[in-house]
Tab-separated table of C-alpha atoms in Angstrom:
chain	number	residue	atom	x	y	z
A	1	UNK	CA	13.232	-17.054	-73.376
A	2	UNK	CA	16.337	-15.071	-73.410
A	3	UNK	CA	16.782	-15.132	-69.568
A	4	UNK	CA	15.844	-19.193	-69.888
A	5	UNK	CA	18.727	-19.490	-72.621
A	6	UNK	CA	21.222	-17.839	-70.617
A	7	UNK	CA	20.790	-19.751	-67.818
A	8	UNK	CA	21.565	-22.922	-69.469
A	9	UNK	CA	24.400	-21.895	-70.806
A	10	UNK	CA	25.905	-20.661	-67.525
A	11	UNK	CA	24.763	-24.362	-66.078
A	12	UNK	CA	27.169	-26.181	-69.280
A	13	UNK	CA	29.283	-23.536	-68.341
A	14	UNK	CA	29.479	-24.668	-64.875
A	15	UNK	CA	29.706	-28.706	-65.987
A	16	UNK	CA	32.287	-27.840	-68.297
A	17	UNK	CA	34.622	-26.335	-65.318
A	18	UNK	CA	33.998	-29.260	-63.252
A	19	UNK	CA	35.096	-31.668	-65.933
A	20	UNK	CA	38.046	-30.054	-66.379
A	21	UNK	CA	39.089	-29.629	-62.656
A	22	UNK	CA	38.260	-33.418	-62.314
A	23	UNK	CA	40.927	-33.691	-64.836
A	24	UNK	CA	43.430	-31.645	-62.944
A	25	UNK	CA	43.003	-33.238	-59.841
A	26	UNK	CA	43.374	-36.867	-61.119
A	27	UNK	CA	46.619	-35.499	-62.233
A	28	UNK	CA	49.929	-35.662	-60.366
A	29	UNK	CA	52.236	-32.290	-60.346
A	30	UNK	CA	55.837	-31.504	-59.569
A	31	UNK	CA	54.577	-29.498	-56.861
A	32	UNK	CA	51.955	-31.701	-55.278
A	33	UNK	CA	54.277	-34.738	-55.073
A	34	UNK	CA	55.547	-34.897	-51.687
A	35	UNK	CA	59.281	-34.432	-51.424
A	36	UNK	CA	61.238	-38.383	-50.657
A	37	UNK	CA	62.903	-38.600	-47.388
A	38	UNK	CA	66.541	-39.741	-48.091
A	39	UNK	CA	67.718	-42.045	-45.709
A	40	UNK	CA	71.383	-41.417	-44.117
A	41	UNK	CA	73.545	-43.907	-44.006
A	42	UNK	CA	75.648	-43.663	-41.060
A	43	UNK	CA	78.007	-44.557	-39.559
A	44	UNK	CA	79.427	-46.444	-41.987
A	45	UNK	CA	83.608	-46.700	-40.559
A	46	UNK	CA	84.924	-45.943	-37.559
A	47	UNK	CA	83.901	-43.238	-35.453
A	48	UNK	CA	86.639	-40.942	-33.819
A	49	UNK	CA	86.646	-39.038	-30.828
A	50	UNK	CA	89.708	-36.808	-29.864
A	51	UNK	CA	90.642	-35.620	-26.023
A	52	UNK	CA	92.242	-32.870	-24.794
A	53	UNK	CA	93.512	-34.575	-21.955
A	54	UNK	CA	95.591	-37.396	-20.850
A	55	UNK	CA	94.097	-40.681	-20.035
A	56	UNK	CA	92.662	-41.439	-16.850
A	57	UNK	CA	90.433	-38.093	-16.608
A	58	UNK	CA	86.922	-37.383	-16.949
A	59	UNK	CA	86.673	-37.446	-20.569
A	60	UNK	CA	88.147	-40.366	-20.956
A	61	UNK	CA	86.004	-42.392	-18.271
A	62	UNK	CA	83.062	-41.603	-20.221
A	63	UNK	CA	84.321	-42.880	-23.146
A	64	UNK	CA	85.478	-46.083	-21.264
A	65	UNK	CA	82.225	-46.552	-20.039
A	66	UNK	CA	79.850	-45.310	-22.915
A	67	UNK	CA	81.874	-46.219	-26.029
A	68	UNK	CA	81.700	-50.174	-25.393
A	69	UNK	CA	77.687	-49.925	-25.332
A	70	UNK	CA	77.896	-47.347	-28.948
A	71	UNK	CA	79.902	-49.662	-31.007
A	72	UNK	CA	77.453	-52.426	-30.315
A	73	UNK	CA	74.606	-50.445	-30.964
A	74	UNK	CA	75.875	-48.551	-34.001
A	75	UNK	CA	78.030	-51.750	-35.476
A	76	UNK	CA	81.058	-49.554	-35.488
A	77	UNK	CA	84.518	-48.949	-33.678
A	78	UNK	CA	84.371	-46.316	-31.170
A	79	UNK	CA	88.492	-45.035	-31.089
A	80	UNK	CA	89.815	-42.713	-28.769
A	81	UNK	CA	93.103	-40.269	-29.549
A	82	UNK	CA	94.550	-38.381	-26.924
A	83	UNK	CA	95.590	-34.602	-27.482
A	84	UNK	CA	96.019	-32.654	-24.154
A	85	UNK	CA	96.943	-29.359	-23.804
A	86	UNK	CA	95.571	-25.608	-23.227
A	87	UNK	CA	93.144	-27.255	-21.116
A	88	UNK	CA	91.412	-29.136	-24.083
A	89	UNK	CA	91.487	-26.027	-26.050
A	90	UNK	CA	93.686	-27.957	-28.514
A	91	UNK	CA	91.007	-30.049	-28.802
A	92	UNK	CA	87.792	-27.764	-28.653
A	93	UNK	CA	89.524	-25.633	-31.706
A	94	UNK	CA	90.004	-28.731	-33.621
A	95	UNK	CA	86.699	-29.451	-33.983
A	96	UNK	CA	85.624	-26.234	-34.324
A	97	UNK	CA	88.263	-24.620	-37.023
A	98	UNK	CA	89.207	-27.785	-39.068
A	99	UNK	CA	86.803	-31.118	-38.458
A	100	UNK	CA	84.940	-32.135	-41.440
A	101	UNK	CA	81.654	-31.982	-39.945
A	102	UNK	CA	80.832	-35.482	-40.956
A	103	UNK	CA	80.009	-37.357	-37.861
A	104	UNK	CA	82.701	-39.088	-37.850
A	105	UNK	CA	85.086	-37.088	-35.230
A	106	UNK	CA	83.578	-35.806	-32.191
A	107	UNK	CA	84.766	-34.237	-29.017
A	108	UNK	CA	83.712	-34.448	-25.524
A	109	UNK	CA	81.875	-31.845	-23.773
A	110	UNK	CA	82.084	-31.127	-20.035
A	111	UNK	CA	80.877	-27.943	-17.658
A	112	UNK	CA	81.544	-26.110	-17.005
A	113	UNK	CA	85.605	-26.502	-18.541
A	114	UNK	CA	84.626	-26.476	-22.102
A	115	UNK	CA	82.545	-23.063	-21.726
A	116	UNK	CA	84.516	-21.893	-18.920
A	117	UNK	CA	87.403	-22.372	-21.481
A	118	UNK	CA	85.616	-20.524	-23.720
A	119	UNK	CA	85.165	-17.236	-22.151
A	120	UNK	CA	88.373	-17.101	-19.711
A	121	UNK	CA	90.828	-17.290	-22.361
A	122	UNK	CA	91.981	-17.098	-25.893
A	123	UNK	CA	91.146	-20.063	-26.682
A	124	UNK	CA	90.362	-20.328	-30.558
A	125	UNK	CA	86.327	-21.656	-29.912
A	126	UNK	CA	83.018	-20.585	-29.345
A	127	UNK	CA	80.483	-22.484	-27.608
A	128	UNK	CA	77.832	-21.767	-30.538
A	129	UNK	CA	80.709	-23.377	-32.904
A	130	UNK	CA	79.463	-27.077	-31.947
A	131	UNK	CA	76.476	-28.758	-31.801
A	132	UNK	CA	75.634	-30.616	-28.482
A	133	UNK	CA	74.625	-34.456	-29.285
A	134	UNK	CA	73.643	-35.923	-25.873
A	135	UNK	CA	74.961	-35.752	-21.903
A	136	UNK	CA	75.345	-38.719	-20.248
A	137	UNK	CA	76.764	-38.563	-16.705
A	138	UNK	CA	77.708	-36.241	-13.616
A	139	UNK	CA	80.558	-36.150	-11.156
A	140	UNK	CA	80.737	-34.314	-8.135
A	141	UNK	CA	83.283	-32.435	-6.922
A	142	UNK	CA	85.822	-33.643	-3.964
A	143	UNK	CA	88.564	-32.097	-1.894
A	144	UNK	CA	91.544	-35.026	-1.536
A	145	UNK	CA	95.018	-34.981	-0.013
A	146	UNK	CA	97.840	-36.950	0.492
A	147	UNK	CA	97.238	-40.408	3.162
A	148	UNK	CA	99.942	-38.979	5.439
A	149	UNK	CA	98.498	-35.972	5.001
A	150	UNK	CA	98.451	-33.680	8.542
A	151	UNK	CA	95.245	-32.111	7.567
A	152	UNK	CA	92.936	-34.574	8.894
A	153	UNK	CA	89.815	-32.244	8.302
A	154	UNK	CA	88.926	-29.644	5.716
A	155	UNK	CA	88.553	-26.732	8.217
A	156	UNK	CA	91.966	-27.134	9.175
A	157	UNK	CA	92.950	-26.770	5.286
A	158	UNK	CA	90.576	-24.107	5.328
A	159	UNK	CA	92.122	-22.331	8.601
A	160	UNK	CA	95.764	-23.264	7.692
A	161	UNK	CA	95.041	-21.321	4.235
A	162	UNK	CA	93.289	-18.610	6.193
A	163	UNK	CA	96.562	-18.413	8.140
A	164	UNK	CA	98.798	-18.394	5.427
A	165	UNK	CA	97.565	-16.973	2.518
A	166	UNK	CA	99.520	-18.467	-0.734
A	167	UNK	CA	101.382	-21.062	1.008
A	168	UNK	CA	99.420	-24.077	-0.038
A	169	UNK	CA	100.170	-25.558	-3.260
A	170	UNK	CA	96.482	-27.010	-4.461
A	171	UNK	CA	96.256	-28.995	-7.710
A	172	UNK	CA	93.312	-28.729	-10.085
A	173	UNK	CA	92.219	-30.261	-13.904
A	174	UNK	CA	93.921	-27.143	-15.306
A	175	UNK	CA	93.080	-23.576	-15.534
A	176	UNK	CA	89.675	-22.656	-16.699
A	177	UNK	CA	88.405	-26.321	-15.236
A	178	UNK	CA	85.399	-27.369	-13.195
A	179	UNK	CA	88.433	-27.927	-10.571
A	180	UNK	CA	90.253	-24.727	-10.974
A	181	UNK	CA	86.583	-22.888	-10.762
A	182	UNK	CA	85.474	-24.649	-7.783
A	183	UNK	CA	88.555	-24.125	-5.913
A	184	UNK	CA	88.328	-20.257	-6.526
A	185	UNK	CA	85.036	-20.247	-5.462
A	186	UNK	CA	85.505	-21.787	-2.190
A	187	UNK	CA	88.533	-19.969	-1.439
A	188	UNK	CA	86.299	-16.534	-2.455
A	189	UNK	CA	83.875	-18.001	-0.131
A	190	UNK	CA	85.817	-19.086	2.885
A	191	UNK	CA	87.932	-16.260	2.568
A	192	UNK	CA	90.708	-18.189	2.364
A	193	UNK	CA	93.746	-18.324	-0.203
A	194	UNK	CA	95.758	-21.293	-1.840
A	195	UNK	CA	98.523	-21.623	-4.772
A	196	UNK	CA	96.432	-23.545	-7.659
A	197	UNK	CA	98.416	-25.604	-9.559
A	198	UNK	CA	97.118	-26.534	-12.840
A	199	UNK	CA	97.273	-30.087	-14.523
A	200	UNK	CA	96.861	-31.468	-17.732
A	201	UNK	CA	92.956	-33.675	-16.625
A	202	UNK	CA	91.754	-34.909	-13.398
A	203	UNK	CA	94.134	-38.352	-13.964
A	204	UNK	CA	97.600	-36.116	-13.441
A	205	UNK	CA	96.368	-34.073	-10.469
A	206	UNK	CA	95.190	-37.600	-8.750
A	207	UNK	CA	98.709	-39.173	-9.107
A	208	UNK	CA	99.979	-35.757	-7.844
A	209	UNK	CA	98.152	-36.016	-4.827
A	210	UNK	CA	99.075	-39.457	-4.256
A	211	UNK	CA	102.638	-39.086	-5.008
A	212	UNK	CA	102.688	-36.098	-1.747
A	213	UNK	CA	103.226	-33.352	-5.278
A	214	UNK	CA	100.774	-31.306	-4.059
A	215	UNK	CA	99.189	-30.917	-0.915
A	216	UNK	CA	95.316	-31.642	-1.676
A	217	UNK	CA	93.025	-30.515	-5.232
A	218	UNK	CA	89.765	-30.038	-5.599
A	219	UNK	CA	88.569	-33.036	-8.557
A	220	UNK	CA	85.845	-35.153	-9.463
A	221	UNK	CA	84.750	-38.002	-7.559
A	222	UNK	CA	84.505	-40.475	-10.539
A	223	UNK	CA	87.882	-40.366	-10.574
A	224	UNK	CA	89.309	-40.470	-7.636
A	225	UNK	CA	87.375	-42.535	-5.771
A	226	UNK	CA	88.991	-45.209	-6.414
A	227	UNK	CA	92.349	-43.881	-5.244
A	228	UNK	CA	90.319	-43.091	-2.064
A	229	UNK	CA	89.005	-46.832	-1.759
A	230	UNK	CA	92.292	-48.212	-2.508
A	231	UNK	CA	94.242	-45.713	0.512
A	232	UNK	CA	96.103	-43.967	-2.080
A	233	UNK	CA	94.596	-40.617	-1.073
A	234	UNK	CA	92.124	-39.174	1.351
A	235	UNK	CA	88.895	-37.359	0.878
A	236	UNK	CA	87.777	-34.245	2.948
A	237	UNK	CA	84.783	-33.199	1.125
A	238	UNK	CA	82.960	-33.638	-1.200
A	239	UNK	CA	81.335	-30.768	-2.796
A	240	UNK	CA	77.082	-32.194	-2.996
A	241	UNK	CA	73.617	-31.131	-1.060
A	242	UNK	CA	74.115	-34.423	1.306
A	243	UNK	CA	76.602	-37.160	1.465
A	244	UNK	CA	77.598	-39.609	-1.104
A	245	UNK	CA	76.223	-43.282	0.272
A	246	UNK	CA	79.522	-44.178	-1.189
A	247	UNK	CA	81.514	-41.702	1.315
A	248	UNK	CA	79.562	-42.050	4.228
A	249	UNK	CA	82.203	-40.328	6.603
A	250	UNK	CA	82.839	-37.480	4.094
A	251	UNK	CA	80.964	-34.354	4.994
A	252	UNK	CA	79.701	-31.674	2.662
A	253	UNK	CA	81.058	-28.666	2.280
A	254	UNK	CA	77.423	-27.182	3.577
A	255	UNK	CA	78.418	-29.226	6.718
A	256	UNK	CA	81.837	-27.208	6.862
A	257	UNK	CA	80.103	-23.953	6.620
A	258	UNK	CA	81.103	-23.562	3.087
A	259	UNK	CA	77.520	-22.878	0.818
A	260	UNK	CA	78.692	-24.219	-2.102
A	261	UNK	CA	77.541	-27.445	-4.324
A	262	UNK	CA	79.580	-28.769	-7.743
A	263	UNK	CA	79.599	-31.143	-9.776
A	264	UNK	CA	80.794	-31.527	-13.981
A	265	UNK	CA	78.490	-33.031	-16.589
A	266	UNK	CA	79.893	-34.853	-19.568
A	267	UNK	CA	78.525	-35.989	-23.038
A	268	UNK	CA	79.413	-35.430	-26.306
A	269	UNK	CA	79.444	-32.891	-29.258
A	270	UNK	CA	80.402	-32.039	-33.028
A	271	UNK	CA	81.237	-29.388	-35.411
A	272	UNK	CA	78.213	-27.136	-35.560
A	273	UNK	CA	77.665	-28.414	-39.201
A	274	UNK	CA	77.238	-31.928	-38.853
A	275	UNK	CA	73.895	-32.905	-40.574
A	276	UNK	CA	70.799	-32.870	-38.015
A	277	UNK	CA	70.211	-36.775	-39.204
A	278	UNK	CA	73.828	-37.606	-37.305
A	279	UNK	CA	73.218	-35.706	-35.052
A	280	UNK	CA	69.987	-37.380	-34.053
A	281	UNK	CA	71.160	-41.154	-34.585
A	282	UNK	CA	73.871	-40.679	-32.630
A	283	UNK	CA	71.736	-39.071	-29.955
A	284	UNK	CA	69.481	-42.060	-29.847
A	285	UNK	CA	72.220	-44.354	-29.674
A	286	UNK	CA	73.740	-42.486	-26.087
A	287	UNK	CA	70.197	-42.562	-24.545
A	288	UNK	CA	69.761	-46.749	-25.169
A	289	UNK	CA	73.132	-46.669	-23.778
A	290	UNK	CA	71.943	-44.397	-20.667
A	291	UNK	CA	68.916	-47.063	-20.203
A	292	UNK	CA	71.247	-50.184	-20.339
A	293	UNK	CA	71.418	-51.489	-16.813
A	294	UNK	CA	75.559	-52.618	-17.408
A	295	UNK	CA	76.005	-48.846	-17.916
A	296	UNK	CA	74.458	-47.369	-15.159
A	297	UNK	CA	75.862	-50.052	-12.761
A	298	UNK	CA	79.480	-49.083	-14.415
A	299	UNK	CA	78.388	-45.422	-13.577
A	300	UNK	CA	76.912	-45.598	-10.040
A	301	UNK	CA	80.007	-48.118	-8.957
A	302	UNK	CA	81.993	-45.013	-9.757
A	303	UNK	CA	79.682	-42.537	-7.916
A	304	UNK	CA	78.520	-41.133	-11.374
A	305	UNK	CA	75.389	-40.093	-11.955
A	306	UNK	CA	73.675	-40.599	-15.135
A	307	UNK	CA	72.048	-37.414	-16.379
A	308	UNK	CA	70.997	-38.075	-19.796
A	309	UNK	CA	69.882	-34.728	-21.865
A	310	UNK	CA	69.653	-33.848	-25.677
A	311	UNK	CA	67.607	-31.839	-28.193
A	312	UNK	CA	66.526	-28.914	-27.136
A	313	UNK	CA	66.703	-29.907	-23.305
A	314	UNK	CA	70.326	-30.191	-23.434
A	315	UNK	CA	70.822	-26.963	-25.653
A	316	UNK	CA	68.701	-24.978	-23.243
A	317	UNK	CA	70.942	-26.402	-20.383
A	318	UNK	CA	74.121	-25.251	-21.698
A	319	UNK	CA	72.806	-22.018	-22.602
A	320	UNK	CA	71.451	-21.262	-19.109
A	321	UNK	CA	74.754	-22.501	-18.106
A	322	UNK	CA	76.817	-20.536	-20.039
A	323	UNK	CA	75.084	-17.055	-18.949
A	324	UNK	CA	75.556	-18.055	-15.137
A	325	UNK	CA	79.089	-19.017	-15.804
A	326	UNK	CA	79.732	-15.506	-17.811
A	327	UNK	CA	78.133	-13.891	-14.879
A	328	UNK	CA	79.925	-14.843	-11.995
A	329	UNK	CA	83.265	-14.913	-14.414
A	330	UNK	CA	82.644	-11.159	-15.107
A	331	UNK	CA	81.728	-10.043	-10.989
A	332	UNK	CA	84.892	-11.733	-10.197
A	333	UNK	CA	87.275	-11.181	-12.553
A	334	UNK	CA	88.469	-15.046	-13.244
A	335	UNK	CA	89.571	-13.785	-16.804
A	336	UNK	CA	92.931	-15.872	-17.481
């Protein structure tokens, strides 16, 4: 009877619990609410993006190209202020020391000059002091001169600089540029030797060239090959696997016996604070405006490719980049 009695009271204990966690449960908590997703509102005013170079260089054709296709998409104004200097150091440090990290200035990013920038000089930046939004485009590299010009090929530049070591005056972007690399490269290379002479962006060191300043550069394609359409300069090589359809009668520099490819990529980035949610709308915005068939005609007209990246794809690409570049910068002393 005892054991009988006991057992029902464990069993109304039992109910009892049941009730009372029925209770509970029909019961919303602090804790078991989940947390509201707050929507960002952006951009809500104009958007602007600050160059460390003149007009008329790579940084600024993206932005002539790409900026159009944003403010439609994001229903703002896209505006452009020029700052050149220090190579787009000026710039770079900007947005890293003193840009409220709002979304609503951002920079331009390019390698390998804005991490080549980084670790060849004093230069005020680190690359982990932005946050990369999206790449859009590439440009190969090209070796112009003047049209009257006596170097007809780019062996005989090669062999005249072989000849006479330091007697050449070649212009580049500026020091610590995709030019200024590639041109040390294929001099270490070729075993040759030139003067570089630095510019402020690819734009300055075209005019140079077709003004008989200088007597060739190693640039970008994007944006000279217009010059080179229009007879204004002529190209030598051009610094890709296989020729450009657009160049047909301008070898590689594989053809010249010079094992070396180049070519700078270009999107855009912000202070390394700038809420993920920017970060992310903007990114979305660049890739519709990679798929838009007006913006890759714009592109391929100008021999760019577009090379669209971002998230984690693009951050693993610049990090990979960055060791290469800190690699060869260290075996051959390129420290400015």
């Amino acid at each position: 009877m005892f054991a009988a009695r006991k057992s029902g009271l464990t069993i109304l204990a039992i109910l009892t619990l049941c009730v009372l966690l029925a209770a509970c449960g029909g019961q919303s908590t602090p804790s078991s609410k989940a947390p509201e997703t707050k929507k960002v509102e952006y951009p809500t005013k104009a958007v602007q993006v600050i160059h460390g170079f003149k007009p008329g260089g790579g940084s600024d054709q993206l932005a002539q190209f790409a900026q159009p296709f944003l403010e439609k998409i994001l229903k703002v104004q896209f505006a452009n202020v020029y700052k050149p200097g220090a190579d787009g150091a000026i710039v770079w440090k900007e947005l890293a020391r003193s840009t409220k990290a709002d979304g609503y200035t951002l920079g331009t990013l390019m390698t390998p000059k804005t991490q080549l920038n980084s670790i060849t000089a004093d230069s005020g930046y680190k690359m982990n002091d932005f946050v990369p939004i999206a790449n859009m485009i590439s440009d190969p590299g090209i070796f112009i001169v003047p049209v009257d010009s006596p170097f007809k090929t780019f062996k005989e530049v090669l062999e005249y600089a072989k000849q006479n070591p330091g007697k050449l005056k070649i212009g580049n972007s500026g020091t610590g540029g995709n030019g200024w690399y590639n041109g040390l490269m294929i001099q270490k290379l070729s075993g040759t030797a030139w003067n570089n002479i630095p510019f402020e962006g690819d734009g300055p060191v075209i005019t140079a060239v077709a003004g008989g300043h200088v007597e060739g550069a190693t640039t970008n394609t994007g944006q000279s090959i217009a010059m080179v359409k229009g007879g204004k300069v002529r190209a030598l090589a051009v610094y890709t696997d296989k020729r450009l359809a657009s160049l047909p009668d301008v070898p590689t520099l594989k053809e010249i016996g010079v094992d070396f490819t180049a070519a700078s990529y270009r999107g855009y980035l912000a202070p390394k604070d700038t809420p993920k949610e920017v970060v992310a709308i903007l990114a979305d915005a660049l890739e519709q405006v990679s798929k838009d068939p007006a913006f890759i005609k714009l592109c391929s007209d100008s021999n760019l490719s577009v090379e669209f990246m971002k998230g984690d794809a693009y951050k693993a690409y610049l990090d990979k980049e960055l060791k290469q570049l800190e690699q060869v910068v260290a075996e051959n002393n390129l420290k400015k």
